[in-house]
Amino acid sequence: MARQVGERQDCFSSGTRTSVRHIWLLKKHLDTFLKGKSGLRVFFPLCGKAVEMKWFADRGHSVVGVEISELGIREFFTEQNLSYSEEPITEIPGTKVFKSSSGNISLYCCSIFDLPRTNIGKFDMIWDRGALVAINPGDRKCYADTMLSLLGKKFQYLLCVLSYDPTKHPGKICNIRCLEKVDAFEERHKSWGIDCLFEKLYLLTEK
């Protein structure tokens, strides 16, 4: 499965930084991703508090995300100065969905593998930044099946992953048309025992 709730909570409580690099990549390839369309349904798997969600919503798109950490979801609405409501997800006992007052952002606090039970519908676009790589390798087939069940016709799936030498640092690497490859190595990564780190942007489309 993806990281457990405690691990995801730690991502936010530890003050994990939000990189602007992937936002730059997204903006650079936005025309390729959206093809000039408006009013699209955009899905954010393992959304955390991604600032891009508000960015898409402000441009007239409907945003849906899923995140197992309630802390991350609450921090998103607080940091973006958005009022919201919360209600239980009836199909998944003990879980909630958080909705912006404007109605164009809905964030489900549950496991991504449970999401299809909510009859959430299909999506035109998926922006997968850091979700696939957070899934345990043994669960990626299940993750792929979940994503496929959420995709509408003529979908666009933008995938952003990190790549480095796995012989130097154990991690969850997935070598998955690559739009761009940028150097993501920073001084802090030296503590991992690696000397290079790349962020790659892929576009997946229907055959």
Short mmCIF file of C-alpha atoms in Angstrom, two decimals:
data_model
loop_
_atom_site.label_atom_id
_atom_site.label_comp_id
_atom_site.label_asym_id
_atom_site.label_seq_id
_atom_site.Cartn_x
_atom_site.Cartn_y
_atom_site.Cartn_z
CA MET A 1 0.00 0.00 0.00
CA ALA A 2 0.96 3.65 0.01
CA ARG A 3 2.63 5.04 3.10
CA GLN A 4 0.60 4.48 6.24
CA VAL A 5 -1.30 7.33 7.90
CA GLY A 6 1.48 7.97 10.42
CA GLU A 7 4.09 8.27 7.70
CA ARG A 8 1.92 10.63 5.68
CA GLN A 9 1.21 12.72 8.80
CA ASP A 10 4.95 13.00 9.38
CA CYS A 11 5.37 14.44 5.88
CA PHE A 12 3.32 17.44 6.97
CA SER A 13 4.13 17.77 10.68
CA SER A 14 7.85 17.76 9.92
CA GLY A 15 7.39 20.83 7.74
CA THR A 16 8.18 19.13 4.46
CA ARG A 17 9.01 21.75 1.86
CA THR A 18 6.96 22.26 -1.28
CA SER A 19 9.16 22.33 -4.37
CA VAL A 20 8.37 24.88 -7.07
CA ARG A 21 10.27 22.83 -9.64
CA HIS A 22 7.37 20.56 -10.51
CA ILE A 23 5.03 23.57 -10.72
CA TRP A 24 7.39 25.09 -13.28
CA LEU A 25 7.34 21.80 -15.20
CA LEU A 26 3.54 21.71 -15.10
CA LYS A 27 3.16 25.28 -16.34
CA LYS A 28 5.71 24.74 -19.11
CA HIS A 29 3.79 21.75 -20.47
CA LEU A 30 0.29 22.95 -19.59
CA ASP A 31 -0.84 23.34 -23.23
CA THR A 32 0.22 19.76 -23.92
CA PHE A 33 -1.69 18.61 -20.87
CA LEU A 34 -4.93 20.62 -21.19
CA LYS A 35 -5.01 21.20 -24.97
CA GLY A 36 -6.78 24.52 -24.42
CA LYS A 37 -9.80 22.92 -22.77
CA SER A 38 -11.71 24.35 -19.83
CA GLY A 39 -14.15 22.95 -17.30
CA LEU A 40 -12.23 19.68 -16.94
CA ARG A 41 -12.31 17.23 -14.06
CA VAL A 42 -8.76 16.94 -12.70
CA PHE A 43 -7.74 14.23 -10.23
CA PHE A 44 -4.84 14.46 -7.76
CA PRO A 45 -3.85 11.06 -6.29
CA LEU A 46 -2.20 11.31 -2.85
CA CYS A 47 -2.74 15.05 -3.13
CA GLY A 48 -1.35 16.16 0.21
CA LYS A 49 -1.57 19.94 0.22
CA ALA A 50 -0.49 20.46 -3.40
CA VAL A 51 -0.81 24.14 -4.29
CA GLU A 52 -1.61 23.17 -7.89
CA MET A 53 -5.11 22.14 -6.80
CA LYS A 54 -6.11 25.74 -6.17
CA TRP A 55 -4.24 26.77 -9.30
CA PHE A 56 -6.42 24.47 -11.45
CA ALA A 57 -9.61 25.41 -9.59
CA ASP A 58 -8.93 29.13 -10.12
CA ARG A 59 -8.78 28.41 -13.87
CA GLY A 60 -12.27 26.95 -13.95
CA HIS A 61 -11.54 23.26 -13.55
CA SER A 62 -13.12 20.87 -11.06
CA VAL A 63 -10.52 19.37 -8.72
CA VAL A 64 -10.79 16.12 -6.80
CA GLY A 65 -8.01 14.74 -4.62
CA VAL A 66 -7.47 11.82 -2.29
CA GLU A 67 -5.19 11.88 0.74
CA ILE A 68 -5.07 9.51 3.70
CA SER A 69 -3.73 12.22 6.03
CA GLU A 70 -6.44 14.53 7.37
CA LEU A 71 -3.70 16.88 8.56
CA GLY A 72 -2.47 17.43 5.00
CA ILE A 73 -5.98 18.21 3.77
CA ARG A 74 -6.70 20.69 6.55
CA GLU A 75 -3.35 22.39 6.00
CA PHE A 76 -4.16 22.80 2.30
CA PHE A 77 -7.38 24.70 2.99
CA THR A 78 -5.75 26.78 5.74
CA GLU A 79 -2.67 27.71 3.71
CA GLN A 80 -4.77 28.58 0.65
CA ASN A 81 -7.22 30.64 2.76
CA LEU A 82 -10.18 28.58 1.61
CA SER A 83 -13.28 27.96 3.67
CA TYR A 84 -14.61 24.41 3.55
CA SER A 85 -17.08 21.92 4.90
CA GLU A 86 -16.68 18.27 5.73
CA GLU A 87 -19.03 15.35 5.54
CA PRO A 88 -18.78 11.58 5.94
CA ILE A 89 -18.17 9.33 2.93
CA THR A 90 -21.14 7.01 3.31
CA GLU A 91 -19.63 4.23 1.17
CA ILE A 92 -16.46 4.09 3.33
CA PRO A 93 -17.27 4.13 7.06
CA GLY A 94 -15.01 6.30 9.20
CA THR A 95 -13.82 8.52 6.36
CA LYS A 96 -14.59 12.08 5.25
CA VAL A 97 -14.67 14.33 2.21
CA PHE A 98 -13.65 17.98 2.54
CA LYS A 99 -15.27 20.42 0.09
CA SER A 100 -14.37 24.03 -0.63
CA SER A 101 -17.19 26.53 -0.18
CA SER A 102 -16.85 27.37 -3.88
CA GLY A 103 -17.67 23.74 -4.67
CA ASN A 104 -14.85 23.15 -7.16
CA ILE A 105 -12.41 21.36 -4.84
CA SER A 106 -13.27 18.07 -3.12
CA LEU A 107 -10.63 16.19 -1.14
CA TYR A 108 -11.35 12.66 0.03
CA CYS A 109 -9.64 11.54 3.22
CA CYS A 110 -9.32 7.81 2.68
CA SER A 111 -7.15 5.15 1.07
CA ILE A 112 -6.81 5.62 -2.66
CA PHE A 113 -7.65 1.94 -3.13
CA ASP A 114 -11.06 2.50 -1.52
CA LEU A 115 -11.91 5.51 -3.67
CA PRO A 116 -13.68 3.62 -6.53
CA ARG A 117 -16.30 2.51 -3.98
CA THR A 118 -17.54 6.11 -3.79
CA ASN A 119 -18.84 6.16 -7.38
CA ILE A 120 -16.70 9.23 -7.87
CA GLY A 121 -17.01 9.11 -11.66
CA LYS A 122 -14.45 9.56 -14.43
CA PHE A 123 -11.75 12.18 -14.89
CA ASP A 124 -10.42 14.04 -17.93
CA MET A 125 -7.00 14.65 -16.42
CA ILE A 126 -4.78 13.16 -13.76
CA TRP A 127 -1.80 15.04 -12.33
CA ASP A 128 0.32 12.41 -10.61
CA ARG A 129 3.21 14.10 -8.88
CA GLY A 130 4.88 11.85 -6.34
CA ALA A 131 1.93 9.47 -5.92
CA LEU A 132 3.16 6.52 -7.97
CA VAL A 133 6.56 6.58 -6.31
CA ALA A 134 4.90 6.53 -2.86
CA ILE A 135 3.17 3.26 -3.65
CA ASN A 136 4.94 0.08 -2.62
CA PRO A 137 6.23 -1.77 -5.72
CA GLY A 138 4.07 -4.80 -4.95
CA ASP A 139 0.92 -2.64 -4.95
CA ARG A 140 1.57 -0.74 -8.18
CA LYS A 141 -0.54 -3.12 -10.27
CA CYS A 142 -3.47 -2.41 -7.94
CA TYR A 143 -2.68 1.32 -8.16
CA ALA A 144 -2.63 1.18 -11.97
CA ASP A 145 -5.98 -0.63 -11.99
CA THR A 146 -7.43 2.01 -9.67
CA MET A 147 -6.20 4.83 -11.91
CA LEU A 148 -7.58 3.11 -15.03
CA SER A 149 -10.99 2.80 -13.39
CA LEU A 150 -11.05 6.59 -12.93
CA LEU A 151 -10.01 7.60 -16.44
CA GLY A 152 -12.51 8.98 -18.94
CA LYS A 153 -12.31 8.90 -22.72
CA LYS A 154 -9.42 10.74 -24.34
CA PHE A 155 -7.81 11.26 -20.95
CA GLN A 156 -4.49 12.96 -20.28
CA TYR A 157 -2.31 11.53 -17.49
CA LEU A 158 0.68 13.65 -16.49
CA LEU A 159 3.18 11.74 -14.37
CA CYS A 160 6.09 13.31 -12.50
CA VAL A 161 8.62 11.00 -10.82
CA LEU A 162 12.08 11.12 -9.29
CA SER A 163 14.90 9.00 -10.63
CA TYR A 164 18.28 8.16 -9.10
CA ASP A 165 20.76 5.31 -8.80
CA PRO A 166 18.95 2.64 -6.70
CA THR A 167 22.24 0.87 -5.92
CA LYS A 168 23.22 3.87 -3.80
CA HIS A 169 19.95 4.49 -1.98
CA PRO A 170 17.08 2.01 -1.47
CA GLY A 171 13.78 3.45 -2.62
CA LYS A 172 10.69 3.02 -4.74
CA ILE A 173 11.82 3.60 -8.28
CA CYS A 174 9.49 3.19 -11.21
CA ASN A 175 10.99 3.44 -14.67
CA ILE A 176 7.79 4.14 -16.51
CA ARG A 177 6.79 9.71 -23.78
CA CYS A 178 9.21 11.66 -21.25
CA LEU A 179 8.46 15.37 -21.68
CA GLU A 180 11.33 16.66 -19.64
CA LYS A 181 14.13 15.67 -17.29
CA VAL A 182 15.55 18.20 -14.84
CA ASP A 183 18.30 18.01 -12.27
CA ALA A 184 16.67 17.83 -8.82
CA PHE A 185 19.81 17.17 -6.79
CA GLU A 186 20.28 19.37 -3.72
CA GLU A 187 22.86 19.46 -0.95
CA ARG A 188 20.50 17.63 1.43
CA HIS A 189 20.40 14.61 -0.86
CA LYS A 190 24.04 13.84 -0.16
CA SER A 191 22.92 12.33 3.15
CA TRP A 192 21.14 9.66 1.12
CA GLY A 193 24.48 8.51 -0.25
CA ILE A 194 23.61 9.49 -3.82
CA ASP A 195 25.29 11.97 -6.13
CA CYS A 196 22.52 12.62 -8.66
CA LEU A 197 18.73 12.94 -8.63
CA PHE A 198 16.43 13.76 -11.53
CA GLU A 199 12.77 14.75 -11.76
CA LYS A 200 11.07 13.46 -14.90
CA LEU A 201 7.76 14.44 -16.47
CA TYR A 202 5.80 11.88 -18.49
CA LEU A 203 2.56 12.12 -20.44
CA LEU A 204 0.35 9.03 -20.67
CA THR A 205 -2.55 9.01 -23.11
CA GLU A 206 -5.12 6.54 -24.37
CA LYS A 207 -3.94 4.18 -27.14
#
